[in-house]
Coordinates of C-alpha atoms in Angstrom, one line a residue:
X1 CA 93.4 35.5 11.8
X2 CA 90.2 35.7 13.0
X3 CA 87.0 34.2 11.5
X4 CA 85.2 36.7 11.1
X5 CA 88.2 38.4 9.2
X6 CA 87.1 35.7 6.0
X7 CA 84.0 36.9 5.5
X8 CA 84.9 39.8 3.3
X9 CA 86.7 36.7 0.9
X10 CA 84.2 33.6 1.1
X11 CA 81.0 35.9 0.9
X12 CA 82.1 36.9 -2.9
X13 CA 83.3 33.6 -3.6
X14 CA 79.9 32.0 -2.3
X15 CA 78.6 34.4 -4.5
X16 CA 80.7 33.6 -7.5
X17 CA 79.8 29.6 -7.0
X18 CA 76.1 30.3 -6.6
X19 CA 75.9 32.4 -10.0
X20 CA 78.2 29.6 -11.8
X21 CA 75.6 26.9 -10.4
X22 CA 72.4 29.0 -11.6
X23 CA 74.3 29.7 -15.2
X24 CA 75.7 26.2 -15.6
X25 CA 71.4 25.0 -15.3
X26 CA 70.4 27.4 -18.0
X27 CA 73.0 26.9 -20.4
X28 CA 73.9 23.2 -19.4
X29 CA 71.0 21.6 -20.8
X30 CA 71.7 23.3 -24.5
X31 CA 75.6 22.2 -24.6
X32 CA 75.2 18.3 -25.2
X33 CA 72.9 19.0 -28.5
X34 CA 76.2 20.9 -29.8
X35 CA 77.6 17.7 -31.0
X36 CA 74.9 16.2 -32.4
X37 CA 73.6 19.5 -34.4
X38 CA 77.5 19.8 -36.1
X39 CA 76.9 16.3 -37.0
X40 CA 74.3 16.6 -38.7
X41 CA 75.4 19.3 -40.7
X42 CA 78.8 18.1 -41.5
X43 CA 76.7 14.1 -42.7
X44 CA 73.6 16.1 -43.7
X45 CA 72.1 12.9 -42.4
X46 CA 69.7 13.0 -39.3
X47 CA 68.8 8.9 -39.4
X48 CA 70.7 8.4 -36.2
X49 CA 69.1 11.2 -34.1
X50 CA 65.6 10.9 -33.2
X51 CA 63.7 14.2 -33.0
X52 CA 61.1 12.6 -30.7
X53 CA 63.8 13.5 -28.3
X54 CA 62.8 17.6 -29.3
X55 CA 58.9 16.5 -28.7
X56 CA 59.8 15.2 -25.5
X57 CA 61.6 18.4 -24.4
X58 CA 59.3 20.8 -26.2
X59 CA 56.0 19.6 -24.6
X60 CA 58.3 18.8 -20.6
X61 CA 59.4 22.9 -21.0
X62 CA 56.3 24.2 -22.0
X63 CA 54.7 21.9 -19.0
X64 CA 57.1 23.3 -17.0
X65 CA 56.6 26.6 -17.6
X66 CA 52.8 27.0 -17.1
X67 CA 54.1 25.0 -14.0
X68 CA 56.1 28.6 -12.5
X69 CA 52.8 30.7 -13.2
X70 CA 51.2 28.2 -10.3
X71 CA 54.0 27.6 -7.8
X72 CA 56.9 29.3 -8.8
X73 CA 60.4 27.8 -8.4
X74 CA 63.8 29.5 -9.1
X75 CA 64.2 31.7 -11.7
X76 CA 67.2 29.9 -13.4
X77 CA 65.1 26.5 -13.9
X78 CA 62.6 28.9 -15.9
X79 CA 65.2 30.3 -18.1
X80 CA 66.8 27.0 -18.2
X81 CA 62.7 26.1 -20.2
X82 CA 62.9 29.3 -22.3
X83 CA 66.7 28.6 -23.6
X84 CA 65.8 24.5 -24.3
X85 CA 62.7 25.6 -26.1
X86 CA 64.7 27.7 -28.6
X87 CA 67.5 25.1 -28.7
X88 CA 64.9 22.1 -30.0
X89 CA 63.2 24.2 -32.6
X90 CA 66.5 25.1 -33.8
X91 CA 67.8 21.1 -34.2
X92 CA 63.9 20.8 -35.6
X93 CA 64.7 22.8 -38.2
X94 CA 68.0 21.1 -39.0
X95 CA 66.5 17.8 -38.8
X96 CA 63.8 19.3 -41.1
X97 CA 65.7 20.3 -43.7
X98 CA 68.1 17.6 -44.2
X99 CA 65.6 15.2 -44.5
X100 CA 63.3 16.6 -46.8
X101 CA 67.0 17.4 -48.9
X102 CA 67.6 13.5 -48.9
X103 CA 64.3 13.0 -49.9
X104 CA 63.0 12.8 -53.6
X105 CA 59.5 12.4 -54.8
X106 CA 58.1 11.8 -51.2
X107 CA 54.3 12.8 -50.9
X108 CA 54.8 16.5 -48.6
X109 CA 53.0 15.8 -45.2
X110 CA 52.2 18.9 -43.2
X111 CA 50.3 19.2 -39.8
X112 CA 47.2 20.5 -41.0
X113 CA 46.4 17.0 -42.6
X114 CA 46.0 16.2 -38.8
X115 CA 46.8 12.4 -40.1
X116 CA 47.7 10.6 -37.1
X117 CA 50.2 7.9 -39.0
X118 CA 52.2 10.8 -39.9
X119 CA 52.6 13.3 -36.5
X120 CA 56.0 14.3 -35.7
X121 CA 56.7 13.7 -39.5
X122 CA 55.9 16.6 -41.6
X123 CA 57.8 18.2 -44.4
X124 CA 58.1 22.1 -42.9
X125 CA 59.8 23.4 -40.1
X126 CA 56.7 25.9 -40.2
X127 CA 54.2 22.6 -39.0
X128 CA 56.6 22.0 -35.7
X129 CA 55.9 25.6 -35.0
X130 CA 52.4 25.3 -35.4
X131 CA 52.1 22.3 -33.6
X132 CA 53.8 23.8 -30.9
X133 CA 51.8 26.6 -30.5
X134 CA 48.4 24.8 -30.6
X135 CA 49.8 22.5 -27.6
X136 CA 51.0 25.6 -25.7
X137 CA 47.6 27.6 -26.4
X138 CA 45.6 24.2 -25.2
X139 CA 47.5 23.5 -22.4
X140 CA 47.6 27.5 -21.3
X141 CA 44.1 27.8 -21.5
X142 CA 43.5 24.7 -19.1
X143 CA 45.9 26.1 -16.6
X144 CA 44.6 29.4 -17.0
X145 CA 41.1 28.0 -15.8
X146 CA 43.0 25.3 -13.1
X147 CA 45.4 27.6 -11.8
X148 CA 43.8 28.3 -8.6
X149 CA 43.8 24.2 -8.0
X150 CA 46.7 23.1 -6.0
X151 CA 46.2 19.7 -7.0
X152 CA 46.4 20.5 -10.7
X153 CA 49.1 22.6 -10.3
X154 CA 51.3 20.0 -8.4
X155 CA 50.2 17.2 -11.2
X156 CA 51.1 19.3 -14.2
X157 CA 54.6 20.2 -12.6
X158 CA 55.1 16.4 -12.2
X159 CA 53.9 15.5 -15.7
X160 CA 56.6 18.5 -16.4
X161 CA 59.8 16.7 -14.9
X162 CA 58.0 13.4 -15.9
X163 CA 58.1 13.9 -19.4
X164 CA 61.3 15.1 -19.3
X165 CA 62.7 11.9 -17.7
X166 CA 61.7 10.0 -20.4
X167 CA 63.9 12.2 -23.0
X168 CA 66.4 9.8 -23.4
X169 CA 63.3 7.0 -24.0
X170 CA 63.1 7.7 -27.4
X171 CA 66.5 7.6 -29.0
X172 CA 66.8 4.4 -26.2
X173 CA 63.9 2.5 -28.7
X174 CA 65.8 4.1 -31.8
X175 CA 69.3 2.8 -30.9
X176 CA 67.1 -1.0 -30.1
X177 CA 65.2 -0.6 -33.8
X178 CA 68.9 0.0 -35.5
X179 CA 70.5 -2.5 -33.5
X180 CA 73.3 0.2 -33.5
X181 CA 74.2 3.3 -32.0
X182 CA 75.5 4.0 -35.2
X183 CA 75.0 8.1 -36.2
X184 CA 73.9 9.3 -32.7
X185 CA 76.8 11.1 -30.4
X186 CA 78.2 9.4 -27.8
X187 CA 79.3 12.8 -26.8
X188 CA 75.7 13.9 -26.3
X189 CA 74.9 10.9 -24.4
X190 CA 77.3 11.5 -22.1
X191 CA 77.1 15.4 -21.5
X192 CA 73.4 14.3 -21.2
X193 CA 74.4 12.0 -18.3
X194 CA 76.9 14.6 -16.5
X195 CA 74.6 17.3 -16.7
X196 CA 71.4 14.9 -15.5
X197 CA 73.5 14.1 -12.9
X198 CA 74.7 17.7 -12.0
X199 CA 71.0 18.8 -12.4
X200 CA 69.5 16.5 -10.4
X201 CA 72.4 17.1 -7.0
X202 CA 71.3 20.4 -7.9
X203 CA 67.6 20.1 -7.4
X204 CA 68.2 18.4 -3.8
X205 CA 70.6 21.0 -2.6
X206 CA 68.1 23.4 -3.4
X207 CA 65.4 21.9 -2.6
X208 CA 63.6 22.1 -5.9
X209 CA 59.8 20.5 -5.4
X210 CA 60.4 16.9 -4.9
X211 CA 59.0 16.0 -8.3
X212 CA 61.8 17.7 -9.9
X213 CA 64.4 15.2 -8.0
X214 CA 62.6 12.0 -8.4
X215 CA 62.4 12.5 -12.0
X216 CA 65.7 13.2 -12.2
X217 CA 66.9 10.3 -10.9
X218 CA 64.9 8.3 -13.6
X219 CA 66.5 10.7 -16.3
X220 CA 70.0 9.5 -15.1
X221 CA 69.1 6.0 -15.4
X222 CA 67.7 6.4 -18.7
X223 CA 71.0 8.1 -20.0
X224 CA 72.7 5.2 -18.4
X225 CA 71.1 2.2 -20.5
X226 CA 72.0 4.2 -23.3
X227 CA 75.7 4.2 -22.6
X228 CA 75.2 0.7 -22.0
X229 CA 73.6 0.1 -25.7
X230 CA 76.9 1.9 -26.8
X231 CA 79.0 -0.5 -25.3
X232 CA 76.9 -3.8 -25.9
X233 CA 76.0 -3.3 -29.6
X234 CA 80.1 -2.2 -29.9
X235 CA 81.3 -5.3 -28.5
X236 CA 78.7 -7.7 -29.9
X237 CA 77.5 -6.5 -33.6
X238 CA 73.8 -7.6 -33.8
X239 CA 71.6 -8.0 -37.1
X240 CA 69.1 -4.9 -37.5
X241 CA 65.3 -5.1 -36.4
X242 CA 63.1 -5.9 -39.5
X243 CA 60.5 -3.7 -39.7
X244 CA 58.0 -2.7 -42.4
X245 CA 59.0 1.1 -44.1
X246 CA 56.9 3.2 -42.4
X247 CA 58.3 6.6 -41.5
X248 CA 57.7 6.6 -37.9
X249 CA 60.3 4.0 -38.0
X250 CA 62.3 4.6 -40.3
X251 CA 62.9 7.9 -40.1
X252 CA 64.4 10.2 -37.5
X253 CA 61.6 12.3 -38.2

């Protein structure tokens, strides 16, 4: 058979793998939170999850976002933003509401105390929001007047895929604090790791704009040391941190 005489069956099937690819970086991202939200909901205990993790992703989407309306980038990697966004908010809310159901006759914070000592700690879902949507107005505005600054625009889409990078950070000092990886999900930590992995193959192939690559090699790392805290405080049980009851670290939120 001839070469040519392929070409009506591996131009569909290119096809076929491209859209799989483009679908497997807008939804990927969302599927390792699964396990962690059931979790939550079945212990109604959010101790072992840290929602710095949904600040981290929150302010790297929204980054990356204004990032597109400078030098836009492929259209799945934008979704991929949109969908996380609504995926954090949603484990925000969780979060939310389990804690403030395990707590009784705690003083109610809320974000329009603007008390520093308790940010990322407030008793509403409806204070996230709000917080949210002051960053995202700030940081539009500034790229709204920087948007014609090429240097701007290629800082704030490294700051984008920066920030993200350091998502695992967070639950990384968490897991350290607790001595434990006690109440966190493996299973997270490891689709976090695949899809890191797949993500960043994904943004070479591609060729994505090189901070997107460089960060996500750092992201893979990060996920690594986790699974490493998973396997050293398994095998050798070690005495939790002491630390003074404060609720940035004490509390998951």
């Amino acid at each position: 058979m001839e070469p040519g005489g392929l070409e009506w069956l591996l131009v569909p099937m290119q096809q076929l793998v491209s859209w799989g690819a483009a679908g497997a970086m807008v939804f990927g991202g969302v599927v390792p939170y699964i396990p962690q939200y059931r979790h939550i909901r079945r212990t109604q205990n959010a101790e072992g999850f840290s929602t710095y993790v949904c600040l981290v992703l929150l302010v790297a989407n929204i980054l990356r976002i204004l990032f597109w309306f400078g030098r836009h980038f492929e259209s799945p990697l934008l979704w991929q933003s949109i969908i996380m966004i609504i995926t954090m908010l949603l484990m925000l809310k969780l979060c939310t509401e389990v804690r403030v159901s395990n707590e009784l006759n705690v003083k109610r914070r809320s974000f329009a105390d603007f008390d520093l000592n308790y940010f990322w700690h407030w008793s509403k879902f409806t204070d996230y929001v709000q917080c949210v949507l002051t960053f995202t107005g700030v940081t539009g505005y500034i790229t709204y007047l920087w948007l014609d600054s090429s240097l701007f625009v290629e800082t704030l889409g490294f700051l984008a895929v920066f920030t993200e990078a350091m998502l695992g950070v967070p639950q990384l000092y968490r897991n350290y604090q607790n001595r434990s990886t006690e109440g966190m999900s493996i299973k997270m930590v490891l689709m976090w790791t695949s899809g890191d992995t797949f993500k960043t193959v994904y943004f070479i192939l591609n060729q994505a704009p090189f901070q997107f690559s460089i960060c996500g090699l750092l992201q893979v790392f990060v996920d690594i040391a986790i699974l490493l805290q998973v396997y050293l405080y398994s095998q050798y049980p070690q005495k939790p941190m002491s630390h003074t009851a404060h609720p940035a670290s004490t509390k998951a939120l």
